[in-house]
Amino acid sequence: AQSVTQLDSQVPVFEEAPVELRCNYSSSVSVYLFWYVQYPNQGLQLLLKYLSGSTLVKGINGFEAEFNKSQTSFHLRKPSVHISDTAEYFCAVSGSSGTYKYIFGTGTRLKVLA
Amino acid sequence: NAGVMQNPRHLVRRRGQEARLRCSPMKGHSHVYWYRQLPEEGLKFMVYLQKENIIDESGMPKERFSAEFPKEGPSILRIQQVVRGDSAAYFCASLQGANTGELFFGEGSRLTVL
């Protein structure tokens, strides 16, 4: 079974400042990892994913994340945020073979301040 | 999110009534997931279905909730005798095949129980 922990429920940051949203996972099998973004009253949109290969993954809107197997982490980063990045961000994990359940964290609300 | 269609987007029911939420997956996708999102909480897995089969319903409440994904037509999440605690956003997501990558989400159905 897999689980995901997003320790920060809210992260305020000023516009043009860097941000890191933390995600830790646990799993007894190899995993796929995902970050999704949710804007108010909308569904979830994929930001980026790690399936295999390079541990540094680049996604849309200037976001990137690094898969760290030893620390079981998949933190999301952006070097300079915009007001439009204000949203809820969800980390998710699924097993990479033989399993099918996608487990989501509780989310981190990013609030970008002018 | 393009392609996964959920309806209705908003549904209001009185206690004791039935709610039916529909989800049409992306074209070519044969796997459907349902998640529930309560205010200030993350997404909770409810059920995973393939065409005509329930693969995992471990997240479904034991009573009043049911789901199906018939050979023809959309997947349906049915909630009988709704109570106020059922008020939430219900999201459907589809997947092309097991372990093929990310889930694609619909815009959600927001159920309000009066």
mmCIF file with all atom_site columns, C-alpha atoms in Angstrom, chain A residues 1-6 23-27 31-36 44 90-95 99-107, chain B residues 33 35 42-46 56 58-59 103 105:
data_model
loop_
_atom_site.group_PDB
_atom_site.id
_atom_site.type_symbol
_atom_site.label_atom_id
_atom_site.label_alt_id
_atom_site.label_comp_id
_atom_site.label_asym_id
_atom_site.label_entity_id
_atom_site.label_seq_id
_atom_site.pdbx_PDB_ins_code
_atom_site.Cartn_x
_atom_site.Cartn_y
_atom_site.Cartn_z
_atom_site.occupancy
_atom_site.B_iso_or_equiv
_atom_site.pdbx_formal_charge
_atom_site.auth_seq_id
_atom_site.auth_comp_id
_atom_site.auth_asym_id
_atom_site.auth_atom_id
_atom_site.pdbx_PDB_model_num
ATOM 1  C CA . ALA A 1 1   ? 0.000   0.000  0.000   1.00 0.00 ? 1   ALA A CA 1
ATOM 2  C CA . GLN A 1 2   ? 1.071   3.560  -0.638  1.00 0.00 ? 2   GLN A CA 1
ATOM 3  C CA . SER A 1 3   ? 0.578   6.765  1.301   1.00 0.00 ? 3   SER A CA 1
ATOM 4  C CA . VAL A 1 4   ? 1.362   10.427 0.732   1.00 0.00 ? 4   VAL A CA 1
ATOM 5  C CA . THR A 1 5   ? 2.112   13.204 3.203   1.00 0.00 ? 5   THR A CA 1
ATOM 6  C CA . GLN A 1 6   ? 1.971   16.876 2.408   1.00 0.00 ? 6   GLN A CA 1
ATOM 7  C CA . CYS A 1 23  ? 5.652   15.797 -0.572  1.00 0.00 ? 23  CYS A CA 1
ATOM 8  C CA . ASN A 1 24  ? 6.778   12.581 1.074   1.00 0.00 ? 24  ASN A CA 1
ATOM 9  C CA . TYR A 1 25  ? 5.495   9.148  0.228   1.00 0.00 ? 25  TYR A CA 1
ATOM 10 C CA . SER A 1 26  ? 5.739   5.621  1.505   1.00 0.00 ? 26  SER A CA 1
ATOM 11 C CA . SER A 1 27  ? 5.484   2.491  -0.560  1.00 0.00 ? 27  SER A CA 1
ATOM 12 C CA . VAL A 1 31  ? 6.098   4.110  -7.633  1.00 0.00 ? 31  VAL A CA 1
ATOM 13 C CA . TYR A 1 32  ? 4.827   6.651  -10.059 1.00 0.00 ? 32  TYR A CA 1
ATOM 14 C CA . LEU A 1 33  ? 4.558   10.175 -8.643  1.00 0.00 ? 33  LEU A CA 1
ATOM 15 C CA . PHE A 1 34  ? 2.424   13.111 -9.697  1.00 0.00 ? 34  PHE A CA 1
ATOM 16 C CA . TRP A 1 35  ? 1.677   16.711 -8.878  1.00 0.00 ? 35  TRP A CA 1
ATOM 17 C CA . TYR A 1 36  ? -1.714  18.143 -9.721  1.00 0.00 ? 36  TYR A CA 1
ATOM 18 C CA . LEU A 1 44  ? -7.431  18.633 -11.116 1.00 0.00 ? 44  LEU A CA 1
ATOM 19 C CA . PHE A 1 90  ? -1.888  17.824 -4.663  1.00 0.00 ? 90  PHE A CA 1
ATOM 20 C CA . CYS A 1 91  ? 0.821   15.214 -4.655  1.00 0.00 ? 91  CYS A CA 1
ATOM 21 C CA . ALA A 1 92  ? -0.193  11.692 -5.661  1.00 0.00 ? 92  ALA A CA 1
ATOM 22 C CA . VAL A 1 93  ? 1.418   8.256  -5.789  1.00 0.00 ? 93  VAL A CA 1
ATOM 23 C CA . SER A 1 94  ? 0.580   4.994  -7.454  1.00 0.00 ? 94  SER A CA 1
ATOM 24 C CA . GLY A 1 95  ? 2.360   1.681  -7.730  1.00 0.00 ? 95  GLY A CA 1
ATOM 25 C CA . THR A 1 99  ? -1.296  -1.967 -8.551  1.00 0.00 ? 99  THR A CA 1
ATOM 26 C CA . TYR A 1 100 ? -3.780  0.614  -9.658  1.00 0.00 ? 100 TYR A CA 1
ATOM 27 C CA . LYS A 1 101 ? -4.746  2.777  -6.727  1.00 0.00 ? 101 LYS A CA 1
ATOM 28 C CA . TYR A 1 102 ? -3.822  6.440  -6.955  1.00 0.00 ? 102 TYR A CA 1
ATOM 29 C CA . ILE A 1 103 ? -3.422  7.954  -3.489  1.00 0.00 ? 103 ILE A CA 1
ATOM 30 C CA . PHE A 1 104 ? -3.554  11.697 -2.995  1.00 0.00 ? 104 PHE A CA 1
ATOM 31 C CA . GLY A 1 105 ? -2.155  13.898 -0.273  1.00 0.00 ? 105 GLY A CA 1
ATOM 32 C CA . THR A 1 106 ? -4.318  16.338 1.620   1.00 0.00 ? 106 THR A CA 1
ATOM 33 C CA . GLY A 1 107 ? -3.141  19.236 -0.496  1.00 0.00 ? 107 GLY A CA 1
ATOM 34 C CA . TYR B 2 33  ? -12.024 6.265  -10.658 1.00 0.00 ? 33  TYR B CA 1
ATOM 35 C CA . TYR B 2 35  ? -12.987 10.434 -5.573  1.00 0.00 ? 35  TYR B CA 1
ATOM 36 C CA . GLY B 2 42  ? -7.864  16.121 0.025   1.00 0.00 ? 42  GLY B CA 1
ATOM 37 C CA . LEU B 2 43  ? -9.265  13.603 -2.377  1.00 0.00 ? 43  LEU B CA 1
ATOM 38 C CA . LYS B 2 44  ? -10.461 10.369 -0.897  1.00 0.00 ? 44  LYS B CA 1
ATOM 39 C CA . PHE B 2 45  ? -10.494 7.319  -3.134  1.00 0.00 ? 45  PHE B CA 1
ATOM 40 C CA . MET B 2 46  ? -13.912 5.753  -3.407  1.00 0.00 ? 46  MET B CA 1
ATOM 41 C CA . ASP B 2 56  ? -11.801 -1.934 -5.959  1.00 0.00 ? 56  ASP B CA 1
ATOM 42 C CA . SER B 2 58  ? -12.666 -0.221 -0.627  1.00 0.00 ? 58  SER B CA 1
ATOM 43 C CA . GLY B 2 59  ? -13.266 3.508  -0.291  1.00 0.00 ? 59  GLY B CA 1
ATOM 44 C CA . LEU B 2 103 ? -5.341  10.164 -14.276 1.00 0.00 ? 103 LEU B CA 1
ATOM 45 C CA . PHE B 2 105 ? -9.978  14.432 -14.149 1.00 0.00 ? 105 PHE B CA 1
#
